[in-house]
């Protein structure tokens, strides 16, 4: 059986996982983490509830540089609930990377607070398409230093009619980035998005029952 140690995670992150009682990687985490830690693009398809969030958060937390203030990792997710969930999971692990700052940017929340936080520099930004675009248009967020881009729940973003906004955001991220796409299902429109914006992505598909 694969352990988080075998996956090459640092002792600091291993400790945080242990503290939370997260003992062993789920199948999708075991398959995706090595590929993503190596900096490769990947399309990860697995059902809801299989642990996709940690599959991208752990490689991001390992690869983020806490000595640089700019946004280096961007996670685009369809709903504020998901943005909050991902942010909460990231915060629980963030103690493993001293100096890491994160920001959740979603609609309905105090934009002024988000603006102040962005000014201070958030290295990891987690947001919904509309609010992210809002910040990009105001100039309060720039993506020129983003190296890691996650499209979370891509099929939901399609169903909610967000793909045009998502594409507008992707176009502002340097091409040299790593792109990670997560989805429970793979409609044609999502496949097309992957073909257009990803660089030789690894296909990771895990059939399993959700936890
Ligand atoms: P998905 O994005 O695939 O729908 P999540 O990442 O939201 O799934 O994870 C579903 C649940 O499983 C969450 O409550 C999460 O905390 C838990 N979980 C994720 N990975 C593990 C693990 N390795 N061990 C135990 N619980 C886990
Ligand atoms: Mg998810």
PDB file of C-alpha atoms and ligand atoms in Angstrom:
ATOM      1  CA  UNK A   1       0.000   0.000   0.000  1.00  0.00           C
ATOM      2  CA  UNK A   2       1.211   3.513  -0.825  1.00  0.00           C
ATOM      3  CA  UNK A   3       1.930   5.836   2.082  1.00  0.00           C
ATOM      4  CA  UNK A   4       2.272   9.623   2.056  1.00  0.00           C
ATOM      5  CA  UNK A   5       5.944   9.062   2.886  1.00  0.00           C
ATOM      6  CA  UNK A   6       6.462   6.994  -0.292  1.00  0.00           C
ATOM      7  CA  UNK A   7       4.919   9.843  -2.262  1.00  0.00           C
ATOM      8  CA  UNK A   8       7.830  12.045  -1.289  1.00  0.00           C
ATOM      9  CA  UNK A   9       6.092  14.549   0.960  1.00  0.00           C
ATOM     10  CA  UNK A  10       8.232  16.592   3.322  1.00  0.00           C
ATOM     11  CA  UNK A  11       8.359  15.770   7.040  1.00  0.00           C
ATOM     12  CA  UNK A  12       6.571  19.031   7.903  1.00  0.00           C
ATOM     13  CA  UNK A  13       3.556  18.184   5.751  1.00  0.00           C
ATOM     14  CA  UNK A  14       3.561  14.565   6.895  1.00  0.00           C
ATOM     15  CA  UNK A  15       3.310  15.819  10.460  1.00  0.00           C
ATOM     16  CA  UNK A  16       0.336  18.060   9.674  1.00  0.00           C
ATOM     17  CA  UNK A  17      -1.491  15.193   7.963  1.00  0.00           C
ATOM     18  CA  UNK A  18      -0.796  12.937  10.921  1.00  0.00           C
ATOM     19  CA  UNK A  19      -2.144  15.551  13.336  1.00  0.00           C
ATOM     20  CA  UNK A  20      -5.390  15.565  11.382  1.00  0.00           C
ATOM     21  CA  UNK A  21      -5.663  11.813  11.456  1.00  0.00           C
ATOM     22  CA  UNK A  22      -5.112  11.514   7.709  1.00  0.00           C
ATOM     23  CA  UNK A  23      -3.086   8.310   7.674  1.00  0.00           C
ATOM     24  CA  UNK A  24      -2.968   7.020   4.117  1.00  0.00           C
ATOM     25  CA  UNK A  25      -3.481   8.471   0.655  1.00  0.00           C
ATOM     26  CA  UNK A  26      -6.659   7.661  -1.224  1.00  0.00           C
ATOM     27  CA  UNK A  27      -6.156   5.956  -4.623  1.00  0.00           C
ATOM     28  CA  UNK A  28      -6.518   9.221  -6.547  1.00  0.00           C
ATOM     29  CA  UNK A  29      -3.981  10.908  -4.246  1.00  0.00           C
ATOM     30  CA  UNK A  30      -1.531   8.009  -4.674  1.00  0.00           C
ATOM     31  CA  UNK A  31      -1.848   8.248  -8.458  1.00  0.00           C
ATOM     32  CA  UNK A  32      -1.804  12.033  -8.850  1.00  0.00           C
ATOM     33  CA  UNK A  33       0.614  13.338  -6.229  1.00  0.00           C
ATOM     34  CA  UNK A  34       3.875  11.999  -7.771  1.00  0.00           C
ATOM     35  CA  UNK A  35       2.927  13.306 -11.225  1.00  0.00           C
ATOM     36  CA  UNK A  36       1.934  16.716  -9.875  1.00  0.00           C
ATOM     37  CA  UNK A  37       4.957  17.019  -7.587  1.00  0.00           C
ATOM     38  CA  UNK A  38       7.110  16.442 -10.668  1.00  0.00           C
ATOM     39  CA  UNK A  39       5.526  19.509 -12.245  1.00  0.00           C
ATOM     40  CA  UNK A  40       3.636  17.724 -14.998  1.00  0.00           C
ATOM     41  CA  UNK A  41       0.228  18.682 -16.308  1.00  0.00           C
ATOM     42  CA  UNK A  42      -2.504  16.220 -15.425  1.00  0.00           C
ATOM     43  CA  UNK A  43      -6.168  15.561 -16.055  1.00  0.00           C
ATOM     44  CA  UNK A  44      -7.528  13.810 -13.004  1.00  0.00           C
ATOM     45  CA  UNK A  45     -10.900  12.135 -13.201  1.00  0.00           C
ATOM     46  CA  UNK A  46     -12.425  10.614 -10.082  1.00  0.00           C
ATOM     47  CA  UNK A  47     -15.796  10.685  -8.390  1.00  0.00           C
ATOM     48  CA  UNK A  48     -16.824  13.252  -5.830  1.00  0.00           C
ATOM     49  CA  UNK A  49     -15.609  12.402  -2.339  1.00  0.00           C
ATOM     50  CA  UNK A  50     -12.457  10.560  -3.413  1.00  0.00           C
ATOM     51  CA  UNK A  51     -10.005  13.139  -2.022  1.00  0.00           C
ATOM     52  CA  UNK A  52      -9.143  15.253  -5.047  1.00  0.00           C
ATOM     53  CA  UNK A  53      -8.568  18.386  -2.952  1.00  0.00           C
ATOM     54  CA  UNK A  54      -5.488  17.055  -1.165  1.00  0.00           C
ATOM     55  CA  UNK A  55      -4.284  15.562  -4.463  1.00  0.00           C
ATOM     56  CA  UNK A  56      -3.636  19.128  -5.681  1.00  0.00           C
ATOM     57  CA  UNK A  57      -3.099  20.942  -2.373  1.00  0.00           C
ATOM     58  CA  UNK A  58      -0.207  18.771  -1.221  1.00  0.00           C
ATOM     59  CA  UNK A  59       1.919  19.244  -4.389  1.00  0.00           C
ATOM     60  CA  UNK A  60       1.121  22.964  -4.373  1.00  0.00           C
ATOM     61  CA  UNK A  61       2.158  23.333  -0.748  1.00  0.00           C
ATOM     62  CA  UNK A  62       5.390  21.449  -1.443  1.00  0.00           C
ATOM     63  CA  UNK A  63       6.261  23.537  -4.489  1.00  0.00           C
ATOM     64  CA  UNK A  64       5.221  27.015  -3.413  1.00  0.00           C
ATOM     65  CA  UNK A  65       8.009  29.453  -2.521  1.00  0.00           C
ATOM     66  CA  UNK A  66       7.203  31.248   0.697  1.00  0.00           C
ATOM     67  CA  UNK A  67      10.005  33.783   0.129  1.00  0.00           C
ATOM     68  CA  UNK A  68       8.155  35.300  -2.850  1.00  0.00           C
ATOM     69  CA  UNK A  69       5.091  37.450  -2.213  1.00  0.00           C
ATOM     70  CA  UNK A  70       3.365  37.152  -5.607  1.00  0.00           C
ATOM     71  CA  UNK A  71       0.514  34.781  -6.408  1.00  0.00           C
ATOM     72  CA  UNK A  72       2.191  31.542  -7.510  1.00  0.00           C
ATOM     73  CA  UNK A  73      -0.698  29.130  -7.348  1.00  0.00           C
ATOM     74  CA  UNK A  74      -4.272  29.730  -8.461  1.00  0.00           C
ATOM     75  CA  UNK A  75      -7.156  27.374  -7.801  1.00  0.00           C
ATOM     76  CA  UNK A  76     -10.352  28.076  -9.734  1.00  0.00           C
ATOM     77  CA  UNK A  77     -13.425  26.373  -8.335  1.00  0.00           C
ATOM     78  CA  UNK A  78     -17.126  26.771  -9.218  1.00  0.00           C
ATOM     79  CA  UNK A  79     -18.762  27.758  -5.918  1.00  0.00           C
ATOM     80  CA  UNK A  80     -18.039  29.797  -2.805  1.00  0.00           C
ATOM     81  CA  UNK A  81     -18.696  26.690  -0.693  1.00  0.00           C
ATOM     82  CA  UNK A  82     -15.937  24.827  -2.502  1.00  0.00           C
ATOM     83  CA  UNK A  83     -13.628  27.841  -2.304  1.00  0.00           C
ATOM     84  CA  UNK A  84     -14.193  27.947   1.456  1.00  0.00           C
ATOM     85  CA  UNK A  85     -13.690  24.199   1.854  1.00  0.00           C
ATOM     86  CA  UNK A  86     -10.442  24.212  -0.088  1.00  0.00           C
ATOM     87  CA  UNK A  87      -9.219  27.248   1.829  1.00  0.00           C
ATOM     88  CA  UNK A  88     -10.032  25.565   5.143  1.00  0.00           C
ATOM     89  CA  UNK A  89      -8.118  22.427   4.120  1.00  0.00           C
ATOM     90  CA  UNK A  90      -5.180  24.512   2.957  1.00  0.00           C
ATOM     91  CA  UNK A  91      -5.115  26.516   6.196  1.00  0.00           C
ATOM     92  CA  UNK A  92      -4.930  23.340   8.258  1.00  0.00           C
ATOM     93  CA  UNK A  93      -1.783  22.365   6.371  1.00  0.00           C
ATOM     94  CA  UNK A  94      -0.286  25.826   5.959  1.00  0.00           C
ATOM     95  CA  UNK A  95       1.613  25.656   9.239  1.00  0.00           C
ATOM     96  CA  UNK A  96       3.955  23.298   7.382  1.00  0.00           C
ATOM     97  CA  UNK A  97       5.045  26.259   5.241  1.00  0.00           C
ATOM     98  CA  UNK A  98       5.842  29.177   7.486  1.00  0.00           C
ATOM     99  CA  UNK A  99       5.116  32.514   5.844  1.00  0.00           C
ATOM    100  CA  UNK A 100       2.547  31.148   3.421  1.00  0.00           C
ATOM    101  CA  UNK A 101      -0.386  33.446   2.812  1.00  0.00           C
ATOM    102  CA  UNK A 102      -3.596  32.403   1.168  1.00  0.00           C
ATOM    103  CA  UNK A 103      -6.661  34.192  -0.009  1.00  0.00           C
ATOM    104  CA  UNK A 104     -10.151  33.010  -0.804  1.00  0.00           C
ATOM    105  CA  UNK A 105     -11.761  35.222  -3.446  1.00  0.00           C
ATOM    106  CA  UNK A 106     -15.429  34.567  -3.970  1.00  0.00           C
ATOM    107  CA  UNK A 107     -18.527  36.639  -4.563  1.00  0.00           C
ATOM    108  CA  UNK A 108     -20.754  37.871  -1.788  1.00  0.00           C
ATOM    109  CA  UNK A 109     -17.825  38.430   0.507  1.00  0.00           C
ATOM    110  CA  UNK A 110     -16.317  41.746   1.490  1.00  0.00           C
ATOM    111  CA  UNK A 111     -14.298  42.785  -1.544  1.00  0.00           C
ATOM    112  CA  UNK A 112     -12.420  45.425   0.472  1.00  0.00           C
ATOM    113  CA  UNK A 113     -11.022  42.777   2.784  1.00  0.00           C
ATOM    114  CA  UNK A 114      -9.927  40.715  -0.211  1.00  0.00           C
ATOM    115  CA  UNK A 115      -8.302  43.803  -1.723  1.00  0.00           C
ATOM    116  CA  UNK A 116      -6.299  44.515   1.440  1.00  0.00           C
ATOM    117  CA  UNK A 117      -5.182  40.919   1.631  1.00  0.00           C
ATOM    118  CA  UNK A 118      -4.146  40.902  -2.025  1.00  0.00           C
ATOM    119  CA  UNK A 119      -2.117  44.061  -1.501  1.00  0.00           C
ATOM    120  CA  UNK A 120      -0.182  42.278   1.234  1.00  0.00           C
ATOM    121  CA  UNK A 121       0.489  39.475  -1.226  1.00  0.00           C
ATOM    122  CA  UNK A 122      -1.252  36.110  -1.300  1.00  0.00           C
ATOM    123  CA  UNK A 123       0.872  33.307  -2.694  1.00  0.00           C
ATOM    124  CA  UNK A 124      -2.013  30.891  -2.970  1.00  0.00           C
ATOM    125  CA  UNK A 125      -5.288  32.241  -4.334  1.00  0.00           C
ATOM    126  CA  UNK A 126      -8.469  30.169  -4.292  1.00  0.00           C
ATOM    127  CA  UNK A 127     -11.473  31.643  -6.016  1.00  0.00           C
ATOM    128  CA  UNK A 128     -14.585  31.503  -8.118  1.00  0.00           C
ATOM    129  CA  UNK A 129     -14.412  32.677 -11.761  1.00  0.00           C
ATOM    130  CA  UNK A 130     -16.554  35.820 -11.423  1.00  0.00           C
ATOM    131  CA  UNK A 131     -14.760  37.247  -8.402  1.00  0.00           C
ATOM    132  CA  UNK A 132     -11.335  36.387  -9.776  1.00  0.00           C
ATOM    133  CA  UNK A 133     -12.153  38.250 -12.994  1.00  0.00           C
ATOM    134  CA  UNK A 134     -13.409  41.156 -10.931  1.00  0.00           C
ATOM    135  CA  UNK A 135     -10.028  41.380  -9.168  1.00  0.00           C
ATOM    136  CA  UNK A 136      -8.153  40.992 -12.457  1.00  0.00           C
ATOM    137  CA  UNK A 137     -10.140  43.841 -14.014  1.00  0.00           C
ATOM    138  CA  UNK A 138      -9.551  46.101 -11.002  1.00  0.00           C
ATOM    139  CA  UNK A 139      -5.863  45.275 -11.175  1.00  0.00           C
ATOM    140  CA  UNK A 140      -5.917  44.045  -7.574  1.00  0.00           C
ATOM    141  CA  UNK A 141      -4.730  40.618  -8.708  1.00  0.00           C
ATOM    142  CA  UNK A 142      -2.103  39.844 -11.322  1.00  0.00           C
ATOM    143  CA  UNK A 143      -1.263  36.372 -12.492  1.00  0.00           C
ATOM    144  CA  UNK A 144       2.123  36.960 -14.101  1.00  0.00           C
ATOM    145  CA  UNK A 145       3.935  34.907 -11.448  1.00  0.00           C
ATOM    146  CA  UNK A 146       1.477  32.005 -11.315  1.00  0.00           C
ATOM    147  CA  UNK A 147       3.284  28.707 -11.935  1.00  0.00           C
ATOM    148  CA  UNK A 148       0.577  26.306 -10.769  1.00  0.00           C
ATOM    149  CA  UNK A 149      -3.003  26.465 -12.003  1.00  0.00           C
ATOM    150  CA  UNK A 150      -5.811  24.196 -10.827  1.00  0.00           C
ATOM    151  CA  UNK A 151      -9.176  23.907 -12.527  1.00  0.00           C
ATOM    152  CA  UNK A 152     -11.230  22.185  -9.849  1.00  0.00           C
ATOM    153  CA  UNK A 153     -14.573  20.522 -10.570  1.00  0.00           C
ATOM    154  CA  UNK A 154     -14.226  21.410 -14.243  1.00  0.00           C
ATOM    155  CA  UNK A 155     -17.475  19.677 -15.167  1.00  0.00           C
ATOM    156  CA  UNK A 156     -19.378  21.773 -12.617  1.00  0.00           C
ATOM    157  CA  UNK A 157     -17.814  24.938 -14.023  1.00  0.00           C
ATOM    158  CA  UNK A 158     -19.076  23.865 -17.438  1.00  0.00           C
ATOM    159  CA  UNK A 159     -22.590  23.113 -16.136  1.00  0.00           C
ATOM    160  CA  UNK A 160     -22.741  26.460 -14.362  1.00  0.00           C
ATOM    161  CA  UNK A 161     -21.789  28.277 -17.551  1.00  0.00           C
ATOM    162  CA  UNK A 162     -18.398  29.494 -16.317  1.00  0.00           C
ATOM    163  CA  UNK A 163     -16.107  28.143 -19.018  1.00  0.00           C
ATOM    164  CA  UNK A 164     -15.797  31.432 -20.925  1.00  0.00           C
ATOM    165  CA  UNK A 165     -14.780  33.192 -17.706  1.00  0.00           C
ATOM    166  CA  UNK A 166     -12.377  30.390 -16.848  1.00  0.00           C
ATOM    167  CA  UNK A 167     -10.749  30.732 -20.269  1.00  0.00           C
ATOM    168  CA  UNK A 168     -10.421  34.477 -19.809  1.00  0.00           C
ATOM    169  CA  UNK A 169      -8.545  33.843 -16.563  1.00  0.00           C
ATOM    170  CA  UNK A 170      -6.335  31.071 -17.985  1.00  0.00           C
ATOM    171  CA  UNK A 171      -5.198  33.417 -20.750  1.00  0.00           C
ATOM    172  CA  UNK A 172      -3.655  35.681 -18.100  1.00  0.00           C
ATOM    173  CA  UNK A 173      -1.493  32.927 -16.625  1.00  0.00           C
ATOM    174  CA  UNK A 174       1.962  32.421 -18.172  1.00  0.00           C
ATOM    175  CA  UNK A 175       2.173  29.498 -20.589  1.00  0.00           C
ATOM    176  CA  UNK A 176       5.110  28.034 -18.685  1.00  0.00           C
ATOM    177  CA  UNK A 177       2.742  27.083 -15.861  1.00  0.00           C
ATOM    178  CA  UNK A 178       1.739  23.645 -14.654  1.00  0.00           C
ATOM    179  CA  UNK A 179      -1.961  23.048 -15.294  1.00  0.00           C
ATOM    180  CA  UNK A 180      -4.019  20.542 -13.293  1.00  0.00           C
ATOM    181  CA  UNK A 181      -7.592  19.739 -14.202  1.00  0.00           C
ATOM    182  CA  UNK A 182      -9.895  17.871 -11.812  1.00  0.00           C
ATOM    183  CA  UNK A 183     -13.317  16.596 -12.707  1.00  0.00           C
ATOM    184  CA  UNK A 184     -15.765  13.861 -11.748  1.00  0.00           C
ATOM    185  CA  UNK A 185     -16.876  13.496 -15.364  1.00  0.00           C
ATOM    186  CA  UNK A 186     -15.244  14.390 -18.668  1.00  0.00           C
ATOM    187  CA  UNK A 187     -17.765  15.987 -21.077  1.00  0.00           C
ATOM    188  CA  UNK A 188     -16.421  16.870 -24.544  1.00  0.00           C
ATOM    189  CA  UNK A 189     -16.304  20.557 -23.736  1.00  0.00           C
ATOM    190  CA  UNK A 190     -14.034  19.859 -20.750  1.00  0.00           C
ATOM    191  CA  UNK A 191     -11.798  17.618 -22.902  1.00  0.00           C
ATOM    192  CA  UNK A 192     -11.546  20.442 -25.407  1.00  0.00           C
ATOM    193  CA  UNK A 193     -10.577  22.878 -22.638  1.00  0.00           C
ATOM    194  CA  UNK A 194      -7.821  20.470 -21.570  1.00  0.00           C
ATOM    195  CA  UNK A 195      -6.551  20.041 -25.134  1.00  0.00           C
ATOM    196  CA  UNK A 196      -6.429  23.797 -25.659  1.00  0.00           C
ATOM    197  CA  UNK A 197      -4.780  24.869 -22.430  1.00  0.00           C
ATOM    198  CA  UNK A 198      -2.673  21.975 -21.217  1.00  0.00           C
ATOM    199  CA  UNK A 199       0.759  20.739 -22.169  1.00  0.00           C
ATOM    200  CA  UNK A 200       0.949  16.978 -22.758  1.00  0.00           C
ATOM    201  CA  UNK A 201      -1.211  16.193 -19.744  1.00  0.00           C
ATOM    202  CA  UNK A 202      -1.001  12.847 -17.990  1.00  0.00           C
ATOM    203  CA  UNK A 203      -4.359  11.124 -17.834  1.00  0.00           C
ATOM    204  CA  UNK A 204      -5.182   9.907 -14.368  1.00  0.00           C
ATOM    205  CA  UNK A 205      -8.443   8.111 -13.955  1.00  0.00           C
ATOM    206  CA  UNK A 206      -9.380   6.327 -10.809  1.00  0.00           C
ATOM    207  CA  UNK A 207     -12.476   4.220 -10.453  1.00  0.00           C
ATOM    208  CA  UNK A 208     -13.370   3.859  -6.828  1.00  0.00           C
ATOM    209  CA  UNK A 209     -16.205   4.393  -4.453  1.00  0.00           C
ATOM    210  CA  UNK A 210     -16.170   7.696  -2.597  1.00  0.00           C
ATOM    211  CA  UNK A 211     -15.114   7.700   1.059  1.00  0.00           C
TER     212      UNK A 211
HETATM  213  P1  LIG B   1     -13.415  15.377  -3.880  1.00  0.00           P
HETATM  214  O1  LIG B   1     -12.802  16.697  -4.201  1.00  0.00           O
HETATM  215  O2  LIG B   1     -12.824  14.249  -4.664  1.00  0.00           O
HETATM  216  O3  LIG B   1     -14.918  15.409  -3.980  1.00  0.00           O
HETATM  217  P2  LIG B   1     -12.508  15.884  -1.177  1.00  0.00           P
HETATM  218  O4  LIG B   1     -11.134  16.279  -1.491  1.00  0.00           O
HETATM  219  O5  LIG B   1     -13.465  16.967  -0.854  1.00  0.00           O
HETATM  220  O6  LIG B   1     -13.125  14.995  -2.355  1.00  0.00           O
HETATM  221  O7  LIG B   1     -12.443  14.808   0.004  1.00  0.00           O
HETATM  222  C1  LIG B   1     -13.596  14.182   0.543  1.00  0.00           C
HETATM  223  C2  LIG B   1     -13.415  13.933   2.041  1.00  0.00           C
HETATM  224  O8  LIG B   1     -12.387  12.968   2.277  1.00  0.00           O
HETATM  225  C3  LIG B   1     -13.020  15.169   2.816  1.00  0.00           C
HETATM  226  O9  LIG B   1     -13.752  15.213   3.998  1.00  0.00           O
HETATM  227  C4  LIG B   1     -11.531  14.949   3.119  1.00  0.00           C
HETATM  228  O10 LIG B   1     -11.133  15.588   4.305  1.00  0.00           O
HETATM  229  C5  LIG B   1     -11.451  13.448   3.230  1.00  0.00           C
HETATM  230  N1  LIG B   1     -10.111  12.919   2.866  1.00  0.00           N
HETATM  231  C6  LIG B   1      -9.392  13.275   1.776  1.00  0.00           C
HETATM  232  N2  LIG B   1      -8.244  12.574   1.713  1.00  0.00           N
HETATM  233  C7  LIG B   1      -8.222  11.743   2.784  1.00  0.00           C
HETATM  234  C8  LIG B   1      -7.302  10.752   3.254  1.00  0.00           C
HETATM  235  N3  LIG B   1      -6.173  10.505   2.600  1.00  0.00           N
HETATM  236  N4  LIG B   1      -7.605  10.094   4.390  1.00  0.00           N
HETATM  237  C9  LIG B   1      -8.770  10.347   5.048  1.00  0.00           C
HETATM  238  N5  LIG B   1      -9.680  11.291   4.652  1.00  0.00           N
HETATM  239  C10 LIG B   1      -9.441  11.970   3.522  1.00  0.00           C
HETATM  240 MG1  LIG B   2     -13.444  18.403  -5.153  1.00  0.00          MG
END
